[in-house]
Amino acid sequence: MQILNLDTYSIFVGDIWKNLQQFLSEKNYSHTFILVDENTMECCLPIFFEKIKNTNSEIIIIPPGEINKTLDTCQHIWSELMRMNADRKSLLINLGGGVIGDMGGFCASTYKRGIDFIQIPTTLLSQVDSSIGGKLGIDFDNVKNSIGVFQNPQAVFIDPIFFDTLPIEEIRSGMAEMLKHGLIQNAAHWEELLKIENLEEVDWEKYIPTSLKVKQHIVEEDPFEKNIRKALNFGHTIGHAVETLFLETETPLRHGEAIAIGMMCEAFLSFKKAGLPENEFQLIFDFFQKKYPQVHLPKEDFPTLINWMRKDKKNENDAINFTMLKGIGEMLINQTCEEKEIIETLEFYNNHTKI
Ligand SMILES: NC(=O)c1ccc[n+]([C@@H]2O[C@H](COP(=O)([O-])OP(=O)(O)OC[C@H]3O[C@@H](n4cnc5c(N)ncnc54)[C@H](O)[C@@H]3O)[C@@H](O)[C@H]2O)c1
Ligand SMILES: [Zn+2]
């Protein structure tokens, strides 16, 4: 078990259950609610009940997936809390992936002007990324995460035990964010992750704290994303646009899969513009190409892709904002590109990836 102490809360990683039991006993909440989706109800809730006794919890169930990260689902969660008489001394436990964590945290932070919540993330992505940093919210008008708040949980409890039921594609997707953490700030972490051969046999407890620390340090320095937090956006300017392009198709990409493609493209931009050495660029590009699903980006969609990049929340003054790499483990924020450079990048990607 490892404990990371942040400014106002702690993250427990490993065999979390004694600490969780202790947290629940000490806090003595009036009511405890557990938010799950249909999958985590089936796969994760039984583990929770096996490990934690006498919680007297009420369960709130929602349908799974990003498509349900909406105001309608929030209404359902708030109504359930009302119906079951949640008062301001209640606790909401978010047991699930990033969708549950983001939306449950948002609902808790707004219900009666805010009740306590804790995160028990059950996907790799939510364990290394979305469960820390205080960003909560939902999608609105088809724009991802466009309504939300910054608010920290009371604690985060991370146990890789939940990965036993998680599809390997979800693991791979989450690992893209860990690789990103290595690329932007910890070359040793990147190298360690490159050595992993079989995703089904990883001792995750060994890698998760290192990855979390990268995010923790960045977020603590800049909680409201005014400057350095943009570092976490590496791979995301192009990655988000690619994710959106494939969202409505028959072959949507998982977030981490889209970000992997984004990192390939943005590593190319970094090589062209930010001094990333060619051999390091090649290593990054070849790794993601080999380990992650690849797509063809149709030329006629380039303007749409660039349009989405322009709409990214992290932009200022109309310029398209990128985080680039100066080297593996060293990033530069607030880099901008001309449209023709982005087109050249997308063409490079298409011409050099094997599908
Ligand atoms: N707040 C942030 O800083 C931040 C950062 C990154 C991503 N996010 C958000 O996170 C979300 C993506 O998170 P995600 O990838 O965890 O998605 P998710 O919550 O949709 O989970 C993926 C799928 O796995 C299922 N699942 C979860 N745990 C399982 C388990 N242990 N066994 C079997 N199935 C399981 C879920 O039901 C779902 O179908 C997005 O909405 C994204 O916007 C937020
Ligand atoms: Zn991401």
Tab-separated table of C-alpha atoms and ligand atoms in Angstrom:
chain	number	residue	atom	x	y	z
A	1	MET	CA	0.000	0.000	0.000
A	2	GLN	CA	1.293	3.439	-0.891
A	3	ILE	CA	-0.140	6.743	0.227
A	4	LEU	CA	0.244	9.984	-1.701
A	5	ASN	CA	-0.625	13.022	0.377
A	6	LEU	CA	-1.960	15.937	-1.623
A	7	ASP	CA	-2.818	19.381	-0.245
A	8	THR	CA	-6.293	18.495	1.002
A	9	TYR	CA	-6.714	14.737	0.549
A	10	SER	CA	-4.856	11.461	0.204
A	11	ILE	CA	-4.632	8.850	-2.510
A	12	PHE	CA	-4.292	5.244	-1.384
A	13	VAL	CA	-2.835	2.774	-3.881
A	14	GLY	CA	-2.792	-0.992	-3.461
A	15	ASP	CA	-4.724	-3.010	-0.914
A	16	ILE	CA	-6.945	-0.080	0.062
A	17	TRP	CA	-9.636	-1.797	2.066
A	18	LYS	CA	-8.441	-1.331	5.625
A	19	ASN	CA	-7.897	2.356	5.011
A	20	LEU	CA	-11.277	2.672	3.366
A	21	GLN	CA	-12.988	0.910	6.243
A	22	GLN	CA	-11.205	3.218	8.652
A	23	PHE	CA	-12.156	6.306	6.639
A	24	LEU	CA	-15.821	5.306	6.695
A	25	SER	CA	-15.813	4.571	10.421
A	26	GLU	CA	-14.046	7.791	11.362
A	27	LYS	CA	-16.192	10.054	9.235
A	28	ASN	CA	-19.431	8.622	10.474
A	29	TYR	CA	-21.550	9.901	7.587
A	30	SER	CA	-25.340	10.071	8.010
A	31	HIS	CA	-25.911	8.189	4.743
A	32	THR	CA	-23.614	6.489	2.260
A	33	PHE	CA	-24.529	6.219	-1.411
A	34	ILE	CA	-22.613	4.216	-3.986
A	35	LEU	CA	-22.830	5.316	-7.600
A	36	VAL	CA	-22.212	2.539	-10.134
A	37	ASP	CA	-22.959	1.897	-13.779
A	38	GLU	CA	-24.432	-1.395	-14.912
A	39	ASN	CA	-20.968	-2.865	-15.524
A	40	THR	CA	-19.353	-1.778	-12.291
A	41	MET	CA	-22.449	-2.917	-10.439
A	42	GLU	CA	-21.800	-6.378	-11.788
A	43	CYS	CA	-17.996	-6.451	-11.680
A	44	CYS	CA	-16.937	-4.108	-8.871
A	45	LEU	CA	-19.744	-3.786	-6.354
A	46	PRO	CA	-19.462	-7.437	-5.207
A	47	ILE	CA	-15.761	-6.855	-4.449
A	48	PHE	CA	-16.672	-3.735	-2.488
A	49	PHE	CA	-19.261	-5.594	-0.398
A	50	GLU	CA	-16.946	-8.503	0.164
A	51	LYS	CA	-14.255	-6.228	1.547
A	52	ILE	CA	-16.299	-3.589	3.373
A	53	LYS	CA	-18.791	-4.670	5.964
A	54	ASN	CA	-21.719	-2.829	7.489
A	55	THR	CA	-21.826	0.209	5.252
A	56	ASN	CA	-25.609	0.420	5.024
A	57	SER	CA	-25.184	1.944	1.627
A	58	GLU	CA	-27.836	2.792	-0.898
A	59	ILE	CA	-26.969	2.074	-4.523
A	60	ILE	CA	-27.569	4.441	-7.422
A	61	ILE	CA	-27.293	2.776	-10.815
A	62	ILE	CA	-26.848	4.462	-14.176
A	63	PRO	CA	-26.326	3.071	-17.691
A	64	PRO	CA	-22.653	2.845	-18.746
A	65	GLY	CA	-20.602	4.846	-21.212
A	66	GLU	CA	-19.714	8.345	-22.307
A	67	ILE	CA	-23.053	8.643	-24.061
A	68	ASN	CA	-24.722	8.779	-20.635
A	69	LYS	CA	-22.430	11.447	-19.191
A	70	THR	CA	-25.265	13.943	-19.495
A	71	LEU	CA	-27.519	16.306	-17.631
A	72	ASP	CA	-30.323	13.735	-17.867
A	73	THR	CA	-28.252	11.222	-15.924
A	74	CYS	CA	-27.347	13.900	-13.376
A	75	GLN	CA	-31.044	14.558	-12.884
A	76	HIS	CA	-31.523	10.892	-12.178
A	77	ILE	CA	-28.659	10.897	-9.643
A	78	TRP	CA	-29.920	14.046	-7.901
A	79	SER	CA	-33.489	12.641	-7.825
A	80	GLU	CA	-32.261	9.417	-6.278
A	81	LEU	CA	-30.324	11.353	-3.636
A	82	MET	CA	-33.466	13.385	-2.879
A	83	ARG	CA	-35.705	10.365	-2.817
A	84	MET	CA	-33.418	8.598	-0.357
A	85	ASN	CA	-33.191	11.683	1.850
A	86	ALA	CA	-29.510	12.476	1.332
A	87	ASP	CA	-28.627	15.351	3.636
A	88	ARG	CA	-25.487	17.478	3.748
A	89	LYS	CA	-23.734	14.953	5.966
A	90	SER	CA	-24.021	12.248	3.326
A	91	LEU	CA	-21.210	10.651	1.333
A	92	LEU	CA	-21.253	9.656	-2.307
A	93	ILE	CA	-18.857	6.852	-3.287
A	94	ASN	CA	-18.067	6.857	-6.990
A	95	LEU	CA	-17.297	3.272	-7.932
A	96	GLY	CA	-16.461	3.109	-11.609
A	97	GLY	CA	-14.431	4.547	-14.449
A	98	GLY	CA	-13.930	8.162	-15.428
A	99	VAL	CA	-17.547	8.658	-16.396
A	100	ILE	CA	-18.763	7.703	-12.914
A	101	GLY	CA	-16.002	9.713	-11.236
A	102	ASP	CA	-16.507	12.897	-13.284
A	103	MET	CA	-20.299	12.831	-13.174
A	104	GLY	CA	-20.690	11.503	-9.629
A	105	GLY	CA	-18.233	14.096	-8.350
A	106	PHE	CA	-20.112	16.822	-10.217
A	107	CYS	CA	-23.459	15.700	-8.793
A	108	ALA	CA	-22.041	15.509	-5.268
A	109	SER	CA	-20.404	18.943	-5.559
A	110	THR	CA	-23.663	20.581	-6.575
A	111	TYR	CA	-26.224	18.622	-4.528
A	112	LYS	CA	-27.314	20.881	-1.654
A	113	ARG	CA	-24.279	23.081	-2.471
A	114	GLY	CA	-21.932	20.158	-2.047
A	115	ILE	CA	-21.701	16.894	-0.153
A	116	ASP	CA	-18.570	14.807	0.387
A	117	PHE	CA	-17.521	12.252	-2.193
A	118	ILE	CA	-14.720	9.750	-2.606
A	119	GLN	CA	-13.373	8.167	-5.774
A	120	ILE	CA	-12.831	4.424	-6.153
A	121	PRO	CA	-11.700	4.335	-9.782
A	122	THR	CA	-12.035	0.960	-11.475
A	123	THR	CA	-10.389	1.496	-14.881
A	124	LEU	CA	-6.698	2.122	-15.482
A	125	LEU	CA	-7.540	5.458	-17.103
A	126	SER	CA	-9.485	6.654	-14.103
A	127	GLN	CA	-6.858	5.349	-11.671
A	128	VAL	CA	-3.947	7.187	-13.278
A	129	ASP	CA	-5.690	10.211	-14.659
A	130	SER	CA	-9.276	11.280	-14.102
A	131	SER	CA	-9.591	10.518	-10.398
A	132	ILE	CA	-7.104	13.206	-9.455
A	133	GLY	CA	-6.877	16.836	-10.404
A	134	GLY	CA	-10.304	17.983	-9.291
A	135	LYS	CA	-11.938	18.311	-12.700
A	136	LEU	CA	-15.537	17.151	-12.613
A	137	GLY	CA	-18.286	17.461	-15.130
A	138	ILE	CA	-20.455	16.219	-17.928
A	139	ASP	CA	-20.848	16.565	-21.673
A	140	PHE	CA	-23.351	19.108	-22.941
A	141	ASP	CA	-24.580	19.984	-26.447
A	142	ASN	CA	-22.212	17.328	-27.780
A	143	VAL	CA	-19.227	19.136	-26.324
A	144	LYS	CA	-17.174	16.947	-23.984
A	145	ASN	CA	-16.810	18.099	-20.394
A	146	SER	CA	-18.323	21.484	-21.174
A	147	ILE	CA	-20.280	21.819	-17.918
A	148	GLY	CA	-18.483	21.212	-14.663
A	149	VAL	CA	-16.583	22.407	-11.637
A	150	PHE	CA	-13.213	22.032	-9.965
A	151	GLN	CA	-13.611	20.208	-6.657
A	152	ASN	CA	-11.464	17.660	-4.840
A	153	PRO	CA	-12.736	14.446	-3.285
A	154	GLN	CA	-12.239	13.558	0.385
A	155	ALA	CA	-9.965	10.721	-0.705
A	156	VAL	CA	-9.128	8.448	-3.640
A	157	PHE	CA	-8.815	4.679	-3.197
A	158	ILE	CA	-7.033	2.864	-6.013
A	159	ASP	CA	-6.852	-0.917	-6.243
A	160	PRO	CA	-5.817	-2.755	-9.426
A	161	ILE	CA	-7.930	-5.691	-8.219
A	162	PHE	CA	-10.687	-4.267	-10.412
A	163	PHE	CA	-8.686	-4.914	-13.602
A	164	ASP	CA	-9.517	-8.621	-13.488
A	165	THR	CA	-12.772	-7.899	-15.308
A	166	LEU	CA	-11.577	-4.975	-17.397
A	167	PRO	CA	-11.165	-5.677	-21.127
A	168	ILE	CA	-7.538	-5.509	-22.273
A	169	GLU	CA	-8.394	-2.707	-24.715
A	170	GLU	CA	-9.437	-0.557	-21.760
A	171	ILE	CA	-6.118	-1.290	-20.066
A	172	ARG	CA	-4.215	-0.337	-23.196
A	173	SER	CA	-6.239	2.848	-23.483
A	174	GLY	CA	-5.475	3.856	-19.896
A	175	MET	CA	-1.822	3.078	-20.376
A	176	ALA	CA	-1.612	5.767	-23.065
A	177	GLU	CA	-2.067	8.392	-20.338
A	178	MET	CA	0.712	6.801	-18.278
A	179	LEU	CA	3.011	6.878	-21.297
A	180	LYS	CA	2.069	10.538	-21.713
A	181	HIS	CA	3.072	11.234	-18.109
A	182	GLY	CA	6.443	9.650	-18.840
A	183	LEU	CA	6.918	11.593	-22.063
A	184	ILE	CA	6.165	14.986	-20.557
A	185	GLN	CA	8.016	14.683	-17.295
A	186	ASN	CA	9.607	11.375	-16.397
A	187	ALA	CA	11.798	9.657	-18.977
A	188	ALA	CA	12.530	6.756	-16.594
A	189	HIS	CA	8.810	6.056	-16.236
A	190	TRP	CA	8.425	6.013	-20.036
A	191	GLU	CA	11.306	3.580	-20.337
A	192	GLU	CA	9.888	1.296	-17.651
A	193	LEU	CA	6.530	1.229	-19.396
A	194	LEU	CA	8.149	0.430	-22.748
A	195	LYS	CA	9.543	-2.745	-21.229
A	196	ILE	CA	6.080	-4.140	-20.443
A	197	GLU	CA	5.392	-7.007	-22.792
A	198	ASN	CA	2.200	-8.635	-21.642
A	199	LEU	CA	-0.544	-6.299	-20.472
A	200	GLU	CA	-2.299	-9.140	-18.714
A	201	GLU	CA	0.567	-9.783	-16.342
A	202	VAL	CA	1.538	-6.396	-15.040
A	203	ASP	CA	2.032	-5.564	-11.396
A	204	TRP	CA	0.206	-2.242	-11.729
A	205	GLU	CA	0.824	-1.213	-8.179
A	206	LYS	CA	4.459	-0.754	-9.168
A	207	TYR	CA	3.695	1.768	-11.937
A	208	ILE	CA	0.545	3.640	-10.880
A	209	PRO	CA	2.047	5.786	-8.084
A	210	THR	CA	4.849	7.049	-10.357
A	211	SER	CA	2.357	8.030	-12.993
A	212	LEU	CA	0.082	9.694	-10.464
A	213	LYS	CA	2.979	11.704	-9.082
A	214	VAL	CA	3.601	13.316	-12.467
A	215	LYS	CA	-0.001	14.467	-12.610
A	216	GLN	CA	-0.059	15.398	-8.928
A	217	HIS	CA	2.938	17.721	-9.194
A	218	ILE	CA	1.621	19.442	-12.268
A	219	VAL	CA	-1.878	19.861	-10.869
A	220	GLU	CA	-0.648	21.135	-7.521
A	221	GLU	CA	1.410	23.777	-9.242
A	222	ASP	CA	-1.474	24.942	-11.396
A	223	PRO	CA	-4.858	23.653	-10.179
A	224	PHE	CA	-6.969	25.788	-12.529
A	225	GLU	CA	-5.049	25.212	-15.737
A	226	LYS	CA	-3.649	28.682	-16.203
A	227	ASN	CA	-0.253	27.532	-17.407
A	228	ILE	CA	1.782	24.405	-16.598
A	229	ARG	CA	-1.258	22.106	-16.323
A	230	LYS	CA	-1.524	22.427	-20.093
A	231	ALA	CA	1.412	20.001	-20.172
A	232	LEU	CA	-1.106	17.215	-19.580
A	233	ASN	CA	-2.594	18.173	-22.908
A	234	PHE	CA	0.261	16.575	-24.855
A	235	GLY	CA	-1.303	14.418	-27.578
A	236	HIS	CA	-4.738	15.796	-26.816
A	237	THR	CA	-5.091	18.706	-29.264
A	238	ILE	CA	-4.954	16.372	-32.258
A	239	GLY	CA	-6.094	13.330	-30.233
A	240	HIS	CA	-9.396	14.891	-29.159
A	241	ALA	CA	-10.170	15.935	-32.721
A	242	VAL	CA	-9.467	12.393	-33.964
A	243	GLU	CA	-11.602	10.977	-31.132
A	244	THR	CA	-14.489	13.242	-32.130
A	245	LEU	CA	-14.141	12.330	-35.819
A	246	PHE	CA	-14.529	8.637	-35.072
A	247	LEU	CA	-17.161	9.031	-32.367
A	248	GLU	CA	-20.176	8.570	-34.588
A	249	THR	CA	-18.625	5.908	-36.838
A	250	GLU	CA	-18.924	2.155	-36.538
A	251	THR	CA	-15.394	2.009	-35.196
A	252	PRO	CA	-15.155	4.635	-32.441
A	253	LEU	CA	-11.788	4.996	-30.731
A	254	ARG	CA	-11.311	4.784	-26.999
A	255	HIS	CA	-9.918	7.956	-25.460
A	256	GLY	CA	-6.427	6.535	-24.944
A	257	GLU	CA	-6.357	5.099	-28.461
A	258	ALA	CA	-7.125	8.518	-29.931
A	259	ILE	CA	-4.546	10.140	-27.658
A	260	ALA	CA	-1.932	7.621	-28.802
A	261	ILE	CA	-2.501	8.804	-32.385
A	262	GLY	CA	-2.453	12.393	-31.107
A	263	MET	CA	0.915	11.751	-29.461
A	264	MET	CA	2.336	10.298	-32.695
A	265	CYS	CA	1.294	13.451	-34.556
A	266	GLU	CA	2.357	15.868	-31.849
A	267	ALA	CA	5.708	14.099	-31.505
A	268	PHE	CA	6.178	14.821	-35.223
A	269	LEU	CA	5.353	18.496	-34.624
A	270	SER	CA	7.768	18.474	-31.688
A	271	PHE	CA	10.508	17.079	-33.921
A	272	LYS	CA	9.809	19.703	-36.580
A	273	LYS	CA	9.411	22.658	-34.282
A	274	ALA	CA	10.497	22.084	-30.696
A	275	GLY	CA	13.842	20.326	-30.996
A	276	LEU	CA	12.737	16.768	-30.186
A	277	PRO	CA	15.683	14.691	-31.474
A	278	GLU	CA	14.840	12.589	-34.534
A	279	ASN	CA	15.700	9.261	-32.876
A	280	GLU	CA	13.406	10.040	-29.936
A	281	PHE	CA	10.598	11.074	-32.277
A	282	GLN	CA	11.042	7.843	-34.224
A	283	LEU	CA	10.970	5.774	-31.057
A	284	ILE	CA	7.710	7.385	-29.914
A	285	PHE	CA	6.063	7.133	-33.346
A	286	ASP	CA	7.068	3.489	-33.876
A	287	PHE	CA	6.031	2.426	-30.388
A	288	PHE	CA	2.482	3.756	-30.638
A	289	GLN	CA	2.165	2.512	-34.192
A	290	LYS	CA	3.061	-0.997	-33.099
A	291	LYS	CA	1.065	-1.165	-29.882
A	292	TYR	CA	-2.082	0.868	-30.599
A	293	PRO	CA	-4.827	0.627	-33.240
A	294	GLN	CA	-4.226	2.896	-36.220
A	295	VAL	CA	-6.651	4.710	-38.517
A	296	HIS	CA	-6.660	6.519	-41.825
A	297	LEU	CA	-7.527	10.211	-41.537
A	298	PRO	CA	-9.449	11.134	-44.698
A	299	LYS	CA	-8.082	14.237	-46.387
A	300	GLU	CA	-11.562	15.684	-46.818
A	301	ASP	CA	-11.925	15.627	-43.029
A	302	PHE	CA	-8.777	17.696	-42.370
A	303	PRO	CA	-10.722	21.018	-42.227
A	304	THR	CA	-13.188	19.504	-39.738
A	305	LEU	CA	-10.339	18.159	-37.620
A	306	ILE	CA	-8.599	21.545	-37.618
A	307	ASN	CA	-11.875	23.229	-36.748
A	308	TRP	CA	-12.251	21.032	-33.677
A	309	MET	CA	-8.654	21.752	-32.668
A	310	ARG	CA	-9.526	25.456	-32.820
A	311	LYS	CA	-12.486	24.951	-30.495
A	312	ASP	CA	-10.380	23.208	-27.851
A	313	LYS	CA	-10.901	24.811	-24.437
A	314	LYS	CA	-7.163	25.262	-23.980
A	315	ASN	CA	-6.816	27.738	-26.847
A	316	GLU	CA	-6.442	31.448	-26.389
A	317	ASN	CA	-6.617	34.222	-29.012
A	318	ASP	CA	-7.656	31.915	-31.839
A	319	ALA	CA	-4.250	30.236	-32.137
A	320	ILE	CA	-4.156	26.447	-31.831
A	321	ASN	CA	-2.308	25.555	-28.684
A	322	PHE	CA	0.001	22.557	-28.374
A	323	THR	CA	2.165	21.057	-25.718
A	324	MET	CA	5.317	19.783	-27.398
A	325	LEU	CA	8.313	17.750	-26.363
A	326	LYS	CA	11.832	19.155	-26.334
A	327	GLY	CA	12.991	15.674	-25.507
A	328	ILE	CA	11.548	12.577	-23.868
A	329	GLY	CA	10.616	13.672	-20.357
A	330	GLU	CA	10.761	17.394	-21.171
A	331	MET	CA	7.826	19.414	-22.422
A	332	LEU	CA	7.105	22.916	-23.627
A	333	ILE	CA	3.667	24.448	-23.184
A	334	ASN	CA	1.951	27.144	-25.263
A	335	GLN	CA	3.430	26.171	-28.615
A	336	THR	CA	1.387	27.209	-31.621
A	337	CYS	CA	1.286	26.009	-35.214
A	338	GLU	CA	0.147	27.265	-38.548
A	339	GLU	CA	-2.604	25.385	-40.288
A	340	LYS	CA	-0.256	24.145	-42.999
A	341	GLU	CA	2.026	22.583	-40.409
A	342	ILE	CA	-0.906	20.658	-38.961
A	343	ILE	CA	-1.920	19.462	-42.420
A	344	GLU	CA	1.653	18.341	-43.075
A	345	THR	CA	1.530	16.409	-39.781
A	346	LEU	CA	-1.743	14.665	-40.591
A	347	GLU	CA	-0.350	13.735	-44.018
A	348	PHE	CA	2.829	12.407	-42.447
A	349	TYR	CA	0.752	10.297	-40.077
A	350	ASN	CA	-1.314	8.865	-42.942
A	351	ASN	CA	1.745	8.110	-45.050
A	352	HIS	CA	3.769	6.490	-42.298
A	353	THR	CA	1.287	4.406	-40.429
A	354	LYS	CA	0.391	0.870	-41.301
A	355	ILE	CA	-3.234	-0.129	-40.907
B	1	LIG	N1	-11.510	14.582	-14.815
B	1	LIG	C1	-10.429	14.427	-15.518
B	1	LIG	O1	-9.395	15.053	-15.283
B	1	LIG	C2	-10.439	13.426	-16.629
B	1	LIG	C3	-9.237	13.033	-17.223
B	1	LIG	C4	-9.282	12.040	-18.213
B	1	LIG	C5	-10.491	11.506	-18.593
B	1	LIG	N2	-11.656	11.936	-17.994
B	1	LIG	C6	-12.945	11.365	-18.365
B	1	LIG	O2	-12.926	9.974	-18.077
B	1	LIG	C7	-13.870	9.323	-18.918
B	1	LIG	C8	-13.263	8.055	-19.453
B	1	LIG	O3	-12.965	7.197	-18.388
B	1	LIG	P1	-12.987	5.613	-18.563
B	1	LIG	O4	-12.143	5.238	-19.691
B	1	LIG	O5	-12.703	5.049	-17.238
B	1	LIG	O6	-14.494	5.367	-19.053
B	1	LIG	P2	-15.769	4.650	-18.439
B	1	LIG	O7	-16.094	5.160	-17.095
B	1	LIG	O8	-16.834	4.786	-19.481
B	1	LIG	O9	-15.330	3.116	-18.340
B	1	LIG	C9	-15.095	2.345	-19.504
B	1	LIG	C10	-15.981	1.116	-19.545
B	1	LIG	O10	-15.509	0.145	-18.633
B	1	LIG	C11	-16.545	-0.282	-17.755
B	1	LIG	N3	-15.868	-0.637	-16.507
B	1	LIG	C12	-15.355	0.198	-15.579
B	1	LIG	N4	-14.680	-0.484	-14.662
B	1	LIG	C13	-14.753	-1.788	-14.984
B	1	LIG	C14	-14.220	-2.986	-14.433
B	1	LIG	N5	-13.423	-2.956	-13.362
B	1	LIG	N6	-14.519	-4.162	-15.037
B	1	LIG	C15	-15.277	-4.181	-16.165
B	1	LIG	N7	-15.785	-3.096	-16.753
B	1	LIG	C16	-15.522	-1.905	-16.173
B	1	LIG	C17	-17.498	0.866	-17.694
B	1	LIG	O11	-18.787	0.457	-17.331
B	1	LIG	C18	-17.432	1.364	-19.132
B	1	LIG	O12	-18.265	0.605	-19.936
B	1	LIG	C19	-14.248	10.322	-19.997
B	1	LIG	O13	-15.560	10.796	-19.746
B	1	LIG	C20	-13.238	11.453	-19.817
B	1	LIG	O14	-13.772	12.719	-20.155
B	1	LIG	C21	-11.625	12.877	-17.032
B	2	ZN	ZN	-6.689	12.135	-21.728
